PDB file of C-alpha atoms in Angstrom:
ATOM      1  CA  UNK A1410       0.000   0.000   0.000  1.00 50.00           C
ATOM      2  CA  UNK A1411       1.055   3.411  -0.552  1.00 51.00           C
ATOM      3  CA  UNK A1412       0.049   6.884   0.995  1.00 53.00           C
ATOM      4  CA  UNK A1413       0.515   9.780  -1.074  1.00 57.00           C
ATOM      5  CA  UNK A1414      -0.229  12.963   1.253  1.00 51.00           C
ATOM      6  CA  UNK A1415       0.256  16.516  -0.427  1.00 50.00           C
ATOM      7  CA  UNK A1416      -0.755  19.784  -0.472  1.00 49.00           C
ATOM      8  CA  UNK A1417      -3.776  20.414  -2.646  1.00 48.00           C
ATOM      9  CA  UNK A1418      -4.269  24.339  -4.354  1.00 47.00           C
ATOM     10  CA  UNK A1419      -7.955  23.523  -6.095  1.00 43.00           C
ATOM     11  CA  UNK A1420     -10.674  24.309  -3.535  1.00 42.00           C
ATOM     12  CA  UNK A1421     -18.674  -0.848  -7.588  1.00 36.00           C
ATOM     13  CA  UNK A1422     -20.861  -1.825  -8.663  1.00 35.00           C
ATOM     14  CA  UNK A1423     -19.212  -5.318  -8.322  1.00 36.00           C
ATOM     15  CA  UNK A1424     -18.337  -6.717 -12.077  1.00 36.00           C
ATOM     16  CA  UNK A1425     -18.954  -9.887 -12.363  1.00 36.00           C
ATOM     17  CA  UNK A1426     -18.789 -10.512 -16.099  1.00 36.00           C
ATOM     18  CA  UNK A1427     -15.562 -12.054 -18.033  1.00 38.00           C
ATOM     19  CA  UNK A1428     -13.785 -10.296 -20.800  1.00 42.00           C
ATOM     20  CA  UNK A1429     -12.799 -11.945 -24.023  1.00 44.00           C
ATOM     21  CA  UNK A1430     -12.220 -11.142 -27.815  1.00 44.00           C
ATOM     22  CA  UNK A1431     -15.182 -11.012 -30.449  1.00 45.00           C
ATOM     23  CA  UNK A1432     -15.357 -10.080 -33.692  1.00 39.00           C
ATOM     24  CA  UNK A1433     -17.933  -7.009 -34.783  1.00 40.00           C
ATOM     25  CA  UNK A1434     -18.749  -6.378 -38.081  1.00 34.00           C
ATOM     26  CA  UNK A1435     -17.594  -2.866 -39.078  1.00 36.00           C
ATOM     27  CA  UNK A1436     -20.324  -0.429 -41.271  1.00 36.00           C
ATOM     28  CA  UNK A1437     -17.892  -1.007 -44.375  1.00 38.00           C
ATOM     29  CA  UNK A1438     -18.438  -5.018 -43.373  1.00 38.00           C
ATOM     30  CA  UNK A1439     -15.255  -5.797 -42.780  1.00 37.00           C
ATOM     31  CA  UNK A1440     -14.829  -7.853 -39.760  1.00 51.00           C
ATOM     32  CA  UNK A1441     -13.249  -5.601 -37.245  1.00 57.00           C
ATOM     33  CA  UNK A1442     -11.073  -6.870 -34.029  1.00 89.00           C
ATOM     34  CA  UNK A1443     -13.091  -5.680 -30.874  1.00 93.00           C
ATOM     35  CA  UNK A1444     -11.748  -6.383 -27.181  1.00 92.00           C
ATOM     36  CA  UNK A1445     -15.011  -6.451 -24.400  1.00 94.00           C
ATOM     37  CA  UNK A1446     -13.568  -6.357 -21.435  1.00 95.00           C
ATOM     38  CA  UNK A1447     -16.488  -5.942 -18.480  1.00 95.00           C
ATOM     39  CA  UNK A1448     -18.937  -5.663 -20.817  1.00 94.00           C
ATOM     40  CA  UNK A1449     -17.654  -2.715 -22.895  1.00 95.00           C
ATOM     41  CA  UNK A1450     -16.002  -2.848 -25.978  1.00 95.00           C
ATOM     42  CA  UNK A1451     -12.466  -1.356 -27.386  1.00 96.00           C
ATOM     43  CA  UNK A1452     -11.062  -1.351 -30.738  1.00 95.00           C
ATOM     44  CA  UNK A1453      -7.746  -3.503 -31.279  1.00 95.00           C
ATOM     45  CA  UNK A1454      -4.931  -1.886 -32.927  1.00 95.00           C
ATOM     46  CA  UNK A1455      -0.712  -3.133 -33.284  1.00 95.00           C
ATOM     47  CA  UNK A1456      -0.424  -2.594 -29.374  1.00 96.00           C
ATOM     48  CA  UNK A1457      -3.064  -4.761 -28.622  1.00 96.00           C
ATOM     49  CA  UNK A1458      -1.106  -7.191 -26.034  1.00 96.00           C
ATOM     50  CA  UNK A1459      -3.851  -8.520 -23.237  1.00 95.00           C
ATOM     51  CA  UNK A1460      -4.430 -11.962 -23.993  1.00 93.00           C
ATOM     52  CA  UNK A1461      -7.536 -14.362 -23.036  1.00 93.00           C
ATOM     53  CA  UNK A1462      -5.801 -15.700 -20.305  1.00 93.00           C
ATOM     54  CA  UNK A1463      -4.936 -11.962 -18.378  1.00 95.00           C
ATOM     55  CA  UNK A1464      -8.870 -10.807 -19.472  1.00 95.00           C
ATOM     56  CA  UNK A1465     -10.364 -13.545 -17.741  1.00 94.00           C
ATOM     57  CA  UNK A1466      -9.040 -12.331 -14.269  1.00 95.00           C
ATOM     58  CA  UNK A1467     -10.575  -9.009 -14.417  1.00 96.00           C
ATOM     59  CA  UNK A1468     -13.844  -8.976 -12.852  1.00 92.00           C
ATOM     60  CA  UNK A1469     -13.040 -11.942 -10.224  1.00 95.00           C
ATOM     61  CA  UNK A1470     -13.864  -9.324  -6.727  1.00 95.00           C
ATOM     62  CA  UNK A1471     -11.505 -10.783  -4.853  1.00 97.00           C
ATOM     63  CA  UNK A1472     -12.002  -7.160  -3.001  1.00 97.00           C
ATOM     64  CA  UNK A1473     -15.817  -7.967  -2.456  1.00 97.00           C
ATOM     65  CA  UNK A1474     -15.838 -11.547  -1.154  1.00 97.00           C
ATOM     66  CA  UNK A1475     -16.314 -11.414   2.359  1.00 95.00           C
ATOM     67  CA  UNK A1476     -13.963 -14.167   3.653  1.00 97.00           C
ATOM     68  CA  UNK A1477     -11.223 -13.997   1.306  1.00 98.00           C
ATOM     69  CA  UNK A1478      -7.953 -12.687   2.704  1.00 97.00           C
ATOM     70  CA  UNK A1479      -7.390  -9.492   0.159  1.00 97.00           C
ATOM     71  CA  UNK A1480     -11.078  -8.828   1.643  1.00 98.00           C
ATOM     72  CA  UNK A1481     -10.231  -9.044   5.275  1.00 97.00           C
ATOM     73  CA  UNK A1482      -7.529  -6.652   5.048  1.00 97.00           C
ATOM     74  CA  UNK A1483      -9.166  -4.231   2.638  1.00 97.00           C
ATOM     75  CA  UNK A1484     -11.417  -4.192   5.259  1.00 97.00           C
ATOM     76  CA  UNK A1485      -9.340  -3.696   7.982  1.00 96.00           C
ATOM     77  CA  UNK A1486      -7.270  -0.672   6.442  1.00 97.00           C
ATOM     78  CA  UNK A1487     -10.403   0.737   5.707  1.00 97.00           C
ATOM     79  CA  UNK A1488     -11.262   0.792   9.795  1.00 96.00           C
ATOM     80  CA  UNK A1489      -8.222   2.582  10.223  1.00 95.00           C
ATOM     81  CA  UNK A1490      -8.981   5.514   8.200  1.00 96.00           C
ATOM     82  CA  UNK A1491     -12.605   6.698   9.585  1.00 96.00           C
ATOM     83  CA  UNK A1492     -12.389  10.377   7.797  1.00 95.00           C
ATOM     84  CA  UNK A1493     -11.342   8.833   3.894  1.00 97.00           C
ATOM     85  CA  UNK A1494     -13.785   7.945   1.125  1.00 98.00           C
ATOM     86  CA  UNK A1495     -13.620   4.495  -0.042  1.00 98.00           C
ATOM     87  CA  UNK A1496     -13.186   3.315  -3.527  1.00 98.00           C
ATOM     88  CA  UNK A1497     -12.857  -0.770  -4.205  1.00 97.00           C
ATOM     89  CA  UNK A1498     -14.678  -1.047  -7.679  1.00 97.00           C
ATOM     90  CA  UNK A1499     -13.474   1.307 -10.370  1.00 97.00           C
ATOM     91  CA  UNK A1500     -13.007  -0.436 -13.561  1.00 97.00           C
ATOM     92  CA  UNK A1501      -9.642  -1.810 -14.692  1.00 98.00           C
ATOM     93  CA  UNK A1502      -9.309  -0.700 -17.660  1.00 98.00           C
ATOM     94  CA  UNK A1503      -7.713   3.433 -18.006  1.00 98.00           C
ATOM     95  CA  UNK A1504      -6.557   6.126 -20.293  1.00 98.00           C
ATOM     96  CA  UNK A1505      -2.466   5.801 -21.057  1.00 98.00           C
ATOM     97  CA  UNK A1506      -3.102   9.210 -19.947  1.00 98.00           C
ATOM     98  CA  UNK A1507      -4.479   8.371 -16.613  1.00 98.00           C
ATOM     99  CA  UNK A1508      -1.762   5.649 -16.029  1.00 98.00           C
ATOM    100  CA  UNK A1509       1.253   7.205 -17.366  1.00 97.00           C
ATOM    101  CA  UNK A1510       1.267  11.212 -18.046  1.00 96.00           C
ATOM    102  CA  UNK A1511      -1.111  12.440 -15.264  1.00 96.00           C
ATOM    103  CA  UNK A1512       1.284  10.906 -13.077  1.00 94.00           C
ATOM    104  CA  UNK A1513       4.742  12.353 -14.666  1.00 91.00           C
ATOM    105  CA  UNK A1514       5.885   9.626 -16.519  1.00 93.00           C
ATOM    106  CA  UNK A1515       8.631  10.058 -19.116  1.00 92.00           C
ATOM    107  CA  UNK A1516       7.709   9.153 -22.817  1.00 94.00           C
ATOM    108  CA  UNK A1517      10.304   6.628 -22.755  1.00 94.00           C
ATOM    109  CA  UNK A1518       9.703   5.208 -19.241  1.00 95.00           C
ATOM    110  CA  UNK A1519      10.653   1.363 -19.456  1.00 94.00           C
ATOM    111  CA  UNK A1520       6.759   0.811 -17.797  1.00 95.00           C
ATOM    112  CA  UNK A1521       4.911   1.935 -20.891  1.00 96.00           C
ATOM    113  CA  UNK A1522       7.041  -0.558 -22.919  1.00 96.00           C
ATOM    114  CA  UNK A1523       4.628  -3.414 -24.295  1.00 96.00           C
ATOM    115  CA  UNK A1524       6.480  -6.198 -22.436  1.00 95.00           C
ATOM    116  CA  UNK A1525       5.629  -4.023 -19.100  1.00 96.00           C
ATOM    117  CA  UNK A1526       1.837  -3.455 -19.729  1.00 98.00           C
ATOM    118  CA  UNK A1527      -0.974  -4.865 -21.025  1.00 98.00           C
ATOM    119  CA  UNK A1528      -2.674  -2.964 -23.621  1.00 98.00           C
ATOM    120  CA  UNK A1529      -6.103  -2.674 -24.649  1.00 97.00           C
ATOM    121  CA  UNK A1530      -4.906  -0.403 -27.879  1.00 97.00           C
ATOM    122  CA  UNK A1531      -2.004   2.145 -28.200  1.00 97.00           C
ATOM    123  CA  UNK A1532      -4.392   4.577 -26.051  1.00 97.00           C
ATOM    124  CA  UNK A1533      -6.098   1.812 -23.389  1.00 98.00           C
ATOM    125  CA  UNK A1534      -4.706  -0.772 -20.441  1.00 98.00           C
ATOM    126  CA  UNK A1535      -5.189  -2.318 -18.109  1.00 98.00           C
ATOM    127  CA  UNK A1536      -3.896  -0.401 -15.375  1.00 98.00           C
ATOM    128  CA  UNK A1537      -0.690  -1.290 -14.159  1.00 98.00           C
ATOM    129  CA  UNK A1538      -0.974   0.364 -10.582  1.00 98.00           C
ATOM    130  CA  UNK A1539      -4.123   2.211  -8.417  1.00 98.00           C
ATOM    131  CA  UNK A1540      -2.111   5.408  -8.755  1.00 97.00           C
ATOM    132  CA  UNK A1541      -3.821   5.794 -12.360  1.00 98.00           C
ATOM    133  CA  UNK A1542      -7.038   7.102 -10.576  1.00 98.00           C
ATOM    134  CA  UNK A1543      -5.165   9.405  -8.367  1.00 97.00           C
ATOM    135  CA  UNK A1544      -6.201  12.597 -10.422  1.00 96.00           C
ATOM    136  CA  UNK A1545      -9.189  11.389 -11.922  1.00 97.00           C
ATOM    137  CA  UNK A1546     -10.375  10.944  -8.149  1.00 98.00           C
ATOM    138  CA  UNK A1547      -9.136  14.524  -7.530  1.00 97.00           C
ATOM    139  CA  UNK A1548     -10.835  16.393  -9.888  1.00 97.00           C
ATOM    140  CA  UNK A1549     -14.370  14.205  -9.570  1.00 97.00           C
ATOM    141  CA  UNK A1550     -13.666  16.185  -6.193  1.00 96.00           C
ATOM    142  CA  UNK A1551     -12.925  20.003  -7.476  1.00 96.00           C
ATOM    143  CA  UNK A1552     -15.460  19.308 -10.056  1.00 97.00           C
ATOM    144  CA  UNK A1553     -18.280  17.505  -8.112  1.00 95.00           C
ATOM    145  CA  UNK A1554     -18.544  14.697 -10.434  1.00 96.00           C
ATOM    146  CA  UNK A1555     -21.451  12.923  -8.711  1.00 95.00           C
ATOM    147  CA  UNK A1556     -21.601   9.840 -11.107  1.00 95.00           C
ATOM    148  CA  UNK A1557     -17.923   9.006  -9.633  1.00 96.00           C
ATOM    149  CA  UNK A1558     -18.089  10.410  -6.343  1.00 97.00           C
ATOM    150  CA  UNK A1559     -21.230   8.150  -6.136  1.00 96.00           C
ATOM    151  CA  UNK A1560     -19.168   5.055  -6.151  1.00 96.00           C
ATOM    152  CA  UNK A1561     -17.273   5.571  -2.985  1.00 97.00           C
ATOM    153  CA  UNK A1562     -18.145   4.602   0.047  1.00 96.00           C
ATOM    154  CA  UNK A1563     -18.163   6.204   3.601  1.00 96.00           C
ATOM    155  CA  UNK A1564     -18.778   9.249   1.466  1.00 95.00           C
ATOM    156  CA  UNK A1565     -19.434  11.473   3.765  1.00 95.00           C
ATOM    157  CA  UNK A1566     -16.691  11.187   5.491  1.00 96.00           C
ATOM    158  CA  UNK A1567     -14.779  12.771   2.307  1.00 96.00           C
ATOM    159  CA  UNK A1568     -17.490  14.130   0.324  1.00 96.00           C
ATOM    160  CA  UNK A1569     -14.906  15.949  -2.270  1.00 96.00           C
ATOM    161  CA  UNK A1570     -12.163  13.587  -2.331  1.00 96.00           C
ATOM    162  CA  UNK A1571     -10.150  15.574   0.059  1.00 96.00           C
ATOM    163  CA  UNK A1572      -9.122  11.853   1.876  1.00 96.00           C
ATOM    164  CA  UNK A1573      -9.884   8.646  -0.329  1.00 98.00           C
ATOM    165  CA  UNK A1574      -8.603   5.000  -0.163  1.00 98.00           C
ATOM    166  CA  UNK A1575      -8.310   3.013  -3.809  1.00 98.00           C
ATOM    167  CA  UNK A1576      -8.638  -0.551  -3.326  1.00 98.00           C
ATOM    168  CA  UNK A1577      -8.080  -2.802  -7.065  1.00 98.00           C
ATOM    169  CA  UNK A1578      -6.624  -5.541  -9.096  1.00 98.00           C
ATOM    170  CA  UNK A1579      -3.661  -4.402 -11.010  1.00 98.00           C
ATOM    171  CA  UNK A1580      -2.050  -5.952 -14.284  1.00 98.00           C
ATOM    172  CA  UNK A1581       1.913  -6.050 -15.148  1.00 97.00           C
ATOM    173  CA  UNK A1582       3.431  -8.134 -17.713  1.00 95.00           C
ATOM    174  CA  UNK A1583       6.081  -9.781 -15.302  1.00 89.00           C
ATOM    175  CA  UNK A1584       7.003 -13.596 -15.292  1.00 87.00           C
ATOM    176  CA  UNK A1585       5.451 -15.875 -13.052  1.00 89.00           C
ATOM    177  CA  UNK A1586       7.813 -16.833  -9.709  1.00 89.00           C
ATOM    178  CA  UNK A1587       7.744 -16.822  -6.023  1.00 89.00           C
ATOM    179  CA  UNK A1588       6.899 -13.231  -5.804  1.00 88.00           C
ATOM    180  CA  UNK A1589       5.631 -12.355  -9.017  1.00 90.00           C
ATOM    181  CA  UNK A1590       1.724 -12.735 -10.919  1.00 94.00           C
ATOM    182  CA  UNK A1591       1.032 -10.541 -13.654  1.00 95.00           C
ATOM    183  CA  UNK A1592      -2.779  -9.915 -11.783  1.00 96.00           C
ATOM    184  CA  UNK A1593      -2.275  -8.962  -8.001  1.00 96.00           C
ATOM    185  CA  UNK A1594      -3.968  -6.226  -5.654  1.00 97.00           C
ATOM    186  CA  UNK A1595      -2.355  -2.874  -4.660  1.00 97.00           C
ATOM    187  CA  UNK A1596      -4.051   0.313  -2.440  1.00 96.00           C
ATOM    188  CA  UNK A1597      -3.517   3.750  -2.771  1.00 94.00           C
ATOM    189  CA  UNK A1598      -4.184   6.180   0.094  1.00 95.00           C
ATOM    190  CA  UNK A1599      -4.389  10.196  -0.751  1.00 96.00           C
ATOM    191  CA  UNK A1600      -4.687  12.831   1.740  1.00 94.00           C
ATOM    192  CA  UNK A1601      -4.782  16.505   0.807  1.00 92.00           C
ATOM    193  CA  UNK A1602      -4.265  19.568   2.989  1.00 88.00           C
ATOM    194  CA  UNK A1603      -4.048  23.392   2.565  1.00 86.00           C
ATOM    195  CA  UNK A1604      -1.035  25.230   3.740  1.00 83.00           C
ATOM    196  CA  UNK A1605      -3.571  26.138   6.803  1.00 85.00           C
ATOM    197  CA  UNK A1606      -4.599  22.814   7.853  1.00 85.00           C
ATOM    198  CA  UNK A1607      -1.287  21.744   7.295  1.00 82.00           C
ATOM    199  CA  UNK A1608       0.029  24.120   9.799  1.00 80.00           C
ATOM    200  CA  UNK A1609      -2.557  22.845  12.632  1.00 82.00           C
ATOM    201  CA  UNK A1610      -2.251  19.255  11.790  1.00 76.00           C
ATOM    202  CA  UNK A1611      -0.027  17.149  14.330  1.00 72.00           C
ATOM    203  CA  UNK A1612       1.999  14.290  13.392  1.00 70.00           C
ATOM    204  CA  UNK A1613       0.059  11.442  15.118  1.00 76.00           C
ATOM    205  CA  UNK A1614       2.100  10.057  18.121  1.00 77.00           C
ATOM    206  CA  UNK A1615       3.993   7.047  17.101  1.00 71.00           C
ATOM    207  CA  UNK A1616       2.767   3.799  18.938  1.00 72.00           C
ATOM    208  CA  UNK A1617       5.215   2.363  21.639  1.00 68.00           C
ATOM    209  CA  UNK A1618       5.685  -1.034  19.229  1.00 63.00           C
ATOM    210  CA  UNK A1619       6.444   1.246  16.003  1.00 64.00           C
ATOM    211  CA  UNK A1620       9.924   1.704  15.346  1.00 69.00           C
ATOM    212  CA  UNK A1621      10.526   4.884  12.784  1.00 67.00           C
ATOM    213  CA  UNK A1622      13.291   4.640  10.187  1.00 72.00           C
ATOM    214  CA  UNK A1623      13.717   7.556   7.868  1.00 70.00           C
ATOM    215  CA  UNK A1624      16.079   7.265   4.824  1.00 73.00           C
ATOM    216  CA  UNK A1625      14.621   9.546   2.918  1.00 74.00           C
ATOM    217  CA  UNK A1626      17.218  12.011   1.345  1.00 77.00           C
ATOM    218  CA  UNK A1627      16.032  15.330  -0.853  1.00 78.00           C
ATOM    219  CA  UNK A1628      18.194  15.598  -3.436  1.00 79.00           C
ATOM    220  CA  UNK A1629      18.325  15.864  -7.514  1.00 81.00           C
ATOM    221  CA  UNK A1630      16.652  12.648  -7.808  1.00 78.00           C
ATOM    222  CA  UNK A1631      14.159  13.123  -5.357  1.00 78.00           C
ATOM    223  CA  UNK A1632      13.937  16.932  -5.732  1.00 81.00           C
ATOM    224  CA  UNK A1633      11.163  18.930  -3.234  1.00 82.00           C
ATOM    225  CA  UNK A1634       8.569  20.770  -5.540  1.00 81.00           C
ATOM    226  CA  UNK A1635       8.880  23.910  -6.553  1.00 84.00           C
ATOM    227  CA  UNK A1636       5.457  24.718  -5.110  1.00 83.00           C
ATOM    228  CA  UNK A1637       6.247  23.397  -1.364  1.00 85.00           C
ATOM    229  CA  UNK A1638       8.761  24.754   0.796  1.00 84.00           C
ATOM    230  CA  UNK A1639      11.071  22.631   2.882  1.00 82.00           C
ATOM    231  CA  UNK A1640       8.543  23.205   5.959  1.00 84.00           C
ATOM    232  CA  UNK A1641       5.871  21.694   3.805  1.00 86.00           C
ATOM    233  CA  UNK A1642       7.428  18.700   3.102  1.00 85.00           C
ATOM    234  CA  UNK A1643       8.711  17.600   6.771  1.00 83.00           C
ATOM    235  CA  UNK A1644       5.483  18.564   7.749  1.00 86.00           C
ATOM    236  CA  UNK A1645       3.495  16.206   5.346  1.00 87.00           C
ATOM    237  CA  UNK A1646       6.467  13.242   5.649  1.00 84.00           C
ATOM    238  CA  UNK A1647       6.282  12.864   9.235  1.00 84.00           C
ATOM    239  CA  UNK A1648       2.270  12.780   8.871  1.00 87.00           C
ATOM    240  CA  UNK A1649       2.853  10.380   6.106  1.00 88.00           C
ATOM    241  CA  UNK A1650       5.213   8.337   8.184  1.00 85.00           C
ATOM    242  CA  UNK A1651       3.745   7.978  11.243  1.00 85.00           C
ATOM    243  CA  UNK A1652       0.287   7.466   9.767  1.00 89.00           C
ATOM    244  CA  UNK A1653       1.761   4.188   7.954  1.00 89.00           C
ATOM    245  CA  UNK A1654       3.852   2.807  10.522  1.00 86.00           C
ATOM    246  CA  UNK A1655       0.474   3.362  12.827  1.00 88.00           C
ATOM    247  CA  UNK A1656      -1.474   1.913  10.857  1.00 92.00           C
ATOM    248  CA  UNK A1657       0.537  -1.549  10.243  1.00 90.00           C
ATOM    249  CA  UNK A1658       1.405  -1.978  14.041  1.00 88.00           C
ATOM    250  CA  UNK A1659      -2.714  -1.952  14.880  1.00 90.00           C
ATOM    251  CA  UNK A1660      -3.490  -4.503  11.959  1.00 91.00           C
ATOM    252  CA  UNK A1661      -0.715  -6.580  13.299  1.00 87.00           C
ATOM    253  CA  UNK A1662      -0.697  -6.421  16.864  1.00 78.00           C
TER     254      UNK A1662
END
């Protein structure tokens, strides 16, 4: 799981259905290559890469059945974050845009390579991490996109996407070993402040089990933003920090 907190400047159904290849006829009547995936359908093109095999594991809600294990600790991360909206359905299948560029990646980042990522077409995958909804969550908030906030649950608690939790399946073209499927589960916490909340909000106290190690060096690889001063940035790491290591010694103890 990951935690992104940050400073922000801008004031499921459950899918049950398999995904497979079919042929449509085209209006010129040429049989054209269609992908449905979840019941919708995408044109094919050269970068077409998910197979059968990887489109038959979307729509399995592991997330939604009550006794499996991914379900028992969605569940209990969930508890631990009473204030954040909940996400655990959102569909797998997102803009290049939405996986890739809204999120800084380089043109020529090795992830967008074909044997990294499963594509639906040269525009469409199957998302390769639950950081692709990270702005479309973002601005459903700004904007007050009710068909998407509409989806999350424990609304209320978050009811413009200030604080949300993204719970999914994820898709990577890796080999298969000990510690590697090419369909696995990932979640994605964001928390957004303004300079003035930022400035009242305390650090939570770390537990008396937690043990706190910080490597984490500023420099020209991991530059600080040019919108967020050095105050900003220990301020929102420790939160960050403290919030994590909280959170795993509760769900383990």
């Amino acid at each position: 799981m990951s935690l992104l907190m940050g400073l922000r400047r801008l004031p499921g159904r459950q899918l049950q259905m398999s995904a497979r290849w079919r042929m449509y006829s085209s209006a010129q009547k040429h049989d054209t290559p269609v992908m449905e995936v979840l019941g919708s359908r995408y044109a094919t093109d050269e970068w077409t890469n998910a197979t059968t095999a990887i489109l038959d594991k979307t729509g399995r809600n592991l997330l939604h059945q009550e006794s499996h294990p991914l379900a028992i600790l969605k569940n209990l991360i969930f508890r631990e974050f009473p204030d954040f909206a909940y996400y655990d359905a959102l569909n797998p299948v997102v803009t290049t845009y939405q996986n890739f560029d809204s999120l800084g990646f380089a043109k020529d980042h090795p992830g967008r390579a074909r044997t990294d990522t499963y594509y639906v077409n040269e525009s469409t995958l199957l998302r390769t991490h639950t950081s692709a909804h990270q702005r479309q969550l973002l601005e459903a908030g700004v904007a007050g996109d009710t068909q998407l906030l509409a989806q999350a649950k424990n609304r209320l608690a978050a009811p413009n996407n200030e604080r949300f939790l993204v719970a999914a399946d994820v898709y990577r073209r890796d080999e298969i070993d000990a510690s590697h499927y090419p369909a696995f589960h990932q979640m994605e916490g964001v928390c957004t402040f303004t300079r003035d909340e930022l400035r009242r909000a305390q650090a939570p106290e770390l537990l008396n089990a937690t043990q706190l190690t910080d490597s984490t060096v500023i420099g020209a690889s991991n530059p600080v933003q040019a919108e967020h001063s050095a105050e900003d940035v220990a301020l929102v790491a420790a939160h960050m920090k403290r919030t994590m290591n909280n959170m795993v010694t509760r769900i383990l103890a």
